[in-house]
mmCIF file of C-alpha atoms in Angstrom:
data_model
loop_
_atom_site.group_PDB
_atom_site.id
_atom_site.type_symbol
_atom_site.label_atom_id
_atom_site.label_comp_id
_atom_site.label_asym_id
_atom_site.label_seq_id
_atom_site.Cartn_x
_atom_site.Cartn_y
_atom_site.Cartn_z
ATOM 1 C CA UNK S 1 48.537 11.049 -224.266
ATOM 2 C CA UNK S 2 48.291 14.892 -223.375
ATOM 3 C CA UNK S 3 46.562 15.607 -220.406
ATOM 4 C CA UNK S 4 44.188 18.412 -220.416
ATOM 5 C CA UNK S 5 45.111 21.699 -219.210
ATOM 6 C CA UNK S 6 42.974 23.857 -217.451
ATOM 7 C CA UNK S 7 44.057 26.863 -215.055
ATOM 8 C CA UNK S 8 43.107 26.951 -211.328
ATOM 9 C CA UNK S 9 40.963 30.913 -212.380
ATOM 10 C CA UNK S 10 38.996 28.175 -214.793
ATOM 11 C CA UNK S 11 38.197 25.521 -212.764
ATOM 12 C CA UNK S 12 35.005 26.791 -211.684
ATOM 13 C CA UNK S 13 33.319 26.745 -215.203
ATOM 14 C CA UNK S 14 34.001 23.246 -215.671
ATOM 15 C CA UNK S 15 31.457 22.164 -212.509
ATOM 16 C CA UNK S 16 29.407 19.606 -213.876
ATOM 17 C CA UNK S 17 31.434 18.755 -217.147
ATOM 18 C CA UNK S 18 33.948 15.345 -218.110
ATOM 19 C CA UNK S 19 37.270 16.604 -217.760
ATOM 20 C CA UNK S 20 38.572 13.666 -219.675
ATOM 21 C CA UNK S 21 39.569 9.635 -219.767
ATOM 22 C CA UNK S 22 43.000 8.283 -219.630
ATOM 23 C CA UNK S 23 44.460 6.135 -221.919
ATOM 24 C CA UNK S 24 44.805 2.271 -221.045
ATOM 25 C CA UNK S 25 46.673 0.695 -218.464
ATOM 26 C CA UNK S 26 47.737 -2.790 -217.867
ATOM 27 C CA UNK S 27 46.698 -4.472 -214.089
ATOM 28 C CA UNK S 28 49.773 -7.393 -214.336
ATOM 29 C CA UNK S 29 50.271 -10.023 -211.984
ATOM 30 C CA UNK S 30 53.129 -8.667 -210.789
ATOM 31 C CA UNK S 31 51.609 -5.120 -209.556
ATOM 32 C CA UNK S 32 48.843 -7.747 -207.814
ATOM 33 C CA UNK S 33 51.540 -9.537 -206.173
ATOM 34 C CA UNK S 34 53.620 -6.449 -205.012
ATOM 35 C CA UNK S 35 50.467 -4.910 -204.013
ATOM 36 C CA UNK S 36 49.688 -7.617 -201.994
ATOM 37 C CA UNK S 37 53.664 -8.027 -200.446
ATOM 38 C CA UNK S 38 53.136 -4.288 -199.189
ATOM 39 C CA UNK S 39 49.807 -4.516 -197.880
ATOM 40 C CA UNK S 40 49.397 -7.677 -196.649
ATOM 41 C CA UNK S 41 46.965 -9.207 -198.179
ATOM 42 C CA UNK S 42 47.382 -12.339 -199.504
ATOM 43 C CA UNK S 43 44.328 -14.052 -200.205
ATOM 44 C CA UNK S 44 44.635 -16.918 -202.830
ATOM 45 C CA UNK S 45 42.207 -15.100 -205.079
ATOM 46 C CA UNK S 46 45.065 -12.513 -205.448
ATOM 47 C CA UNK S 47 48.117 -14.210 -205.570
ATOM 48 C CA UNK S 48 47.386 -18.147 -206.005
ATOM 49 C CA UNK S 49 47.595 -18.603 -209.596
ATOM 50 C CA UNK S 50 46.727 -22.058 -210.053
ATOM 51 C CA UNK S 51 43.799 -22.110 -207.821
ATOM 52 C CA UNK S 52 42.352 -18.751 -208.815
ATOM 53 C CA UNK S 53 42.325 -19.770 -212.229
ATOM 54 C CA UNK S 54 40.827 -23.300 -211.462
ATOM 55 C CA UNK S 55 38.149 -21.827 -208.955
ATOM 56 C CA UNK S 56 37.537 -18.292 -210.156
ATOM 57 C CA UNK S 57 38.889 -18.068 -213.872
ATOM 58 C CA UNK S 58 42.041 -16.176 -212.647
ATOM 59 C CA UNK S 59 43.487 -13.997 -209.965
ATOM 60 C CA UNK S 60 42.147 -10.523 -209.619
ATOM 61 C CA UNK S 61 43.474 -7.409 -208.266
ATOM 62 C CA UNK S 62 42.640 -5.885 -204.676
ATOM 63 C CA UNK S 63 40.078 -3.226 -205.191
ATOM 64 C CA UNK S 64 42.229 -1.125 -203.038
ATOM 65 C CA UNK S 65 44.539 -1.313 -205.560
ATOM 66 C CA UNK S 66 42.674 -0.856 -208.780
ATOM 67 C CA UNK S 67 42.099 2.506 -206.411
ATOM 68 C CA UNK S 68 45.654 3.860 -206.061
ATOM 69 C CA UNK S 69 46.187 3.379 -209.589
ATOM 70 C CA UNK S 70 44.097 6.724 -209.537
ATOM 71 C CA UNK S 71 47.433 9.226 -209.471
ATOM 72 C CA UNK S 72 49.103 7.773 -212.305
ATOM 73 C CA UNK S 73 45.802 7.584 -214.606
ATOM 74 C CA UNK S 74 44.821 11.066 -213.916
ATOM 75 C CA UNK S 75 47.739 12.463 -214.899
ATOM 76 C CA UNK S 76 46.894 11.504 -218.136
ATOM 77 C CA UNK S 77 43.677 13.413 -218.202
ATOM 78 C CA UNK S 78 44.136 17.011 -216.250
ATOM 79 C CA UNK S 79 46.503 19.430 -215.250
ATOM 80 C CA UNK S 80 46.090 22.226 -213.778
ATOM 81 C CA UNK S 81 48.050 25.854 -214.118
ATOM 82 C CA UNK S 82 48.605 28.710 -211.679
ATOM 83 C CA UNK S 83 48.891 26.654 -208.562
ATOM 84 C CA UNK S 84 51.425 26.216 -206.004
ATOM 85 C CA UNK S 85 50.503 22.660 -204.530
ATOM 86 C CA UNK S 86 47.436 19.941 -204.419
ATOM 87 C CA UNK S 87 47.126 17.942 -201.373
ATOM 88 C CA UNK S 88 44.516 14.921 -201.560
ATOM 89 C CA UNK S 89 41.985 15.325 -199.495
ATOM 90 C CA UNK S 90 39.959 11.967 -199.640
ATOM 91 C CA UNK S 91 37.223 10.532 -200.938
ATOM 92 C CA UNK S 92 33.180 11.296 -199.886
ATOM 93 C CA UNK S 93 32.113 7.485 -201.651
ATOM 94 C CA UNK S 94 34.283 4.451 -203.153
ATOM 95 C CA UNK S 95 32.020 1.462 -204.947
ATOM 96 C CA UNK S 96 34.109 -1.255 -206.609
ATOM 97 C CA UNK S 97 31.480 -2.682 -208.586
ATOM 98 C CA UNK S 98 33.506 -5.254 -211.019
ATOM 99 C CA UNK S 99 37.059 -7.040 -209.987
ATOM 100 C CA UNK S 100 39.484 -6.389 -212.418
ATOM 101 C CA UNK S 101 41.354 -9.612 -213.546
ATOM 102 C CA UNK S 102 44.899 -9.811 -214.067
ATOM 103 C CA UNK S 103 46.729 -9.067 -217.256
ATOM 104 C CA UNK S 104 43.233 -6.527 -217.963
ATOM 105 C CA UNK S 105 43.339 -2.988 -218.806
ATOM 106 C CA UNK S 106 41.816 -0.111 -216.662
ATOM 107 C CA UNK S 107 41.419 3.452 -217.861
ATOM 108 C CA UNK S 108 39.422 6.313 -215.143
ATOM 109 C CA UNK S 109 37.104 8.967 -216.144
ATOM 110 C CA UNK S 110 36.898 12.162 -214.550
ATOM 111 C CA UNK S 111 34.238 14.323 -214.372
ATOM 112 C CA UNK S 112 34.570 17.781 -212.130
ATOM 113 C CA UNK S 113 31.559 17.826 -209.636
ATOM 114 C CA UNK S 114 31.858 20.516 -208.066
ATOM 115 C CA UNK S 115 34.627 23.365 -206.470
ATOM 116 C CA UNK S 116 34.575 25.343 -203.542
ATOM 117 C CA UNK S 117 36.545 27.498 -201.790
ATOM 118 C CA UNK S 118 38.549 25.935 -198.517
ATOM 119 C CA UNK S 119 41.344 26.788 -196.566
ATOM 120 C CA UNK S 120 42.692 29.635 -198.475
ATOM 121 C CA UNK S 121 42.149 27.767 -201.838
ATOM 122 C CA UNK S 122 40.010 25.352 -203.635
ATOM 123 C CA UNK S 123 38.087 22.116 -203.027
ATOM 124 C CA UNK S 124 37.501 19.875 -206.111
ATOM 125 C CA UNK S 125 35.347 17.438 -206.243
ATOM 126 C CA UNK S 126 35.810 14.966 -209.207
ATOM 127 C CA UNK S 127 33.473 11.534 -209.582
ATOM 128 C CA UNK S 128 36.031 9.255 -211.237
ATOM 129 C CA UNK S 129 34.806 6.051 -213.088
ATOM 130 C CA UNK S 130 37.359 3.323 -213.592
ATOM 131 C CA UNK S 131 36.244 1.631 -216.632
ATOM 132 C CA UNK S 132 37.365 -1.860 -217.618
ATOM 133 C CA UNK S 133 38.279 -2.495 -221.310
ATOM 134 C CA UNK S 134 35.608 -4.521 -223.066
ATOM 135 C CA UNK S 135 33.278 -4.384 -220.179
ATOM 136 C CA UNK S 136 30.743 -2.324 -219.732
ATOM 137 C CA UNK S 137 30.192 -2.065 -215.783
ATOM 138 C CA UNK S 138 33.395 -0.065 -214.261
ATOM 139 C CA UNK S 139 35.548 -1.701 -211.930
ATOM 140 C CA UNK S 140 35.260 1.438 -209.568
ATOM 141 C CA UNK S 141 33.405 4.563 -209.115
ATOM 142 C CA UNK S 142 34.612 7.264 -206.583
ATOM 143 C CA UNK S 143 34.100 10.500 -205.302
ATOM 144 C CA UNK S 144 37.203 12.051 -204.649
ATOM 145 C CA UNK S 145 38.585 15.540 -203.359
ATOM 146 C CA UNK S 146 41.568 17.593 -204.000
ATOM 147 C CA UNK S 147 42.681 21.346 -202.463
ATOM 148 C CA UNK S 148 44.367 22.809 -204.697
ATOM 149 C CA UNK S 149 46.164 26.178 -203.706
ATOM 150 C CA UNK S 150 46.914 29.127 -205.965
ATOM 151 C CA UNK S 151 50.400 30.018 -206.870
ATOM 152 C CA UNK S 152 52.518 30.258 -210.267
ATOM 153 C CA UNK S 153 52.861 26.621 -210.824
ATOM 154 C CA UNK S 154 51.367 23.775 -212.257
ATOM 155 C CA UNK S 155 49.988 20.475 -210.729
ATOM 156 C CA UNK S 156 52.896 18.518 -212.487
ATOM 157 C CA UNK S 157 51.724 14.778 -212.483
ATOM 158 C CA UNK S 158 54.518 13.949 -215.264
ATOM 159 C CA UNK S 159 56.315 11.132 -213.766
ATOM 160 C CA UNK S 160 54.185 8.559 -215.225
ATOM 161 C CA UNK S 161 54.927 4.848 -215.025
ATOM 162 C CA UNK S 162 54.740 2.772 -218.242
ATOM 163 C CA UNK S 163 52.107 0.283 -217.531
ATOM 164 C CA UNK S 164 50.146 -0.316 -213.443
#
C-alpha cells in the first residue's frame, strides 16, 4: 500500500477531510502475549487460551495495545514532505469501544481535524478510527496530536512490520 503524500505548506487545506485507511493488519496471539510480557499485564482474558476461549470465546488483545499499533498503520496512510521531524504529542480522547480478538484484523482511519501553529511549527490533530474487519463498531477511536516541524525532509514511517 502507498501511503498518501501530502507536504507540510498543504496540510492546512486538508482540515476537516479523511486523509486515508490503512490496509489490514493481523492482531496474533503472539503480539497479545509479548504485549502482555512487556507491560505486565497478564490477565487470563489476554493470555489464558483455554479459559478465554471456554469463558469468553477467545483471548483478546489489551486495548492499550490495539493503540500502539497506531505508528505502524499510519504509515500506510500519510506522509508528509518538507519537514525536518514529528514528535507525538498525545492524545486529547481515547474510547476503545469493541475488544479486538486474537488472530482478527485491524485497519485505522485518519481523518485531519484540525492544524495549528505551535512551537515554531505545526499541531495536527487527526481523529483516528480503528476499524475491525467484518464488524461494524471500531475497536478504537482517538484523538491524537502530532508537531510536525518544517525542514527539507519527509516524515519517513517506512520501516513497516509485516503483520501486528
Amino acid at each position: 500500500m502507498v501511503a498518501r503524500t501530502i507536504d507540510y505548506s498543504e496540510l492546512e487545506s486538508f482540515q476537516g477531510q479523511e486523509i486515508g485507511v490503512s490496509r489490514w493488519f493481523e492482531v496474533t496471539q503472539r503480539s497479545i502475549d509479548l504485549f502482555a510480557e512487556a507491560t505486565g499485564d497478564r490477565q487470563w482474558v489476554h493470555v489464558d487460551v483455554e479459559r478465554a476461549t471456554r469463558e469468553n470465546g477467545g483471548t483478546i488483545a489489551h486495548g492499550f495495545l490495539t493503540l500502539a499499533l497506531l505508528p505502524v498503520m499510519l504509515a500506510d496512510v500519510l506522509e508528509i514532505t518538507g519537514i525536518n521531524h514529528a514528535l507525538n504529542y498525545g492524545l486529547n480522547k481515547v474510547r476503545f469501544t469493541n475488544p479486538v480478538r486474537a488472530g482478527r484484523n485491524v485497519r485505522v482511519r485518519q481523518k485531519l481535524l484540525s492544524t495549528e501553529p505551535k512551537a515554531g511549527g505545526l499541531l495536527m490533530t487527526s481523529e483516528m478510527t480503528i476499524e475491525i474487519e467484518g464488524e461494524d463498531r471500531p475497536a478504537c477511536v482517538a484523538e491524537g496530536m502530532g508537531l510536525l516541524f518544517p525542514g527539507t525532509g519527509r516524515l519517513d514511517t517506512t520501516a513497516k512490520a509485516e503483520g501486528a
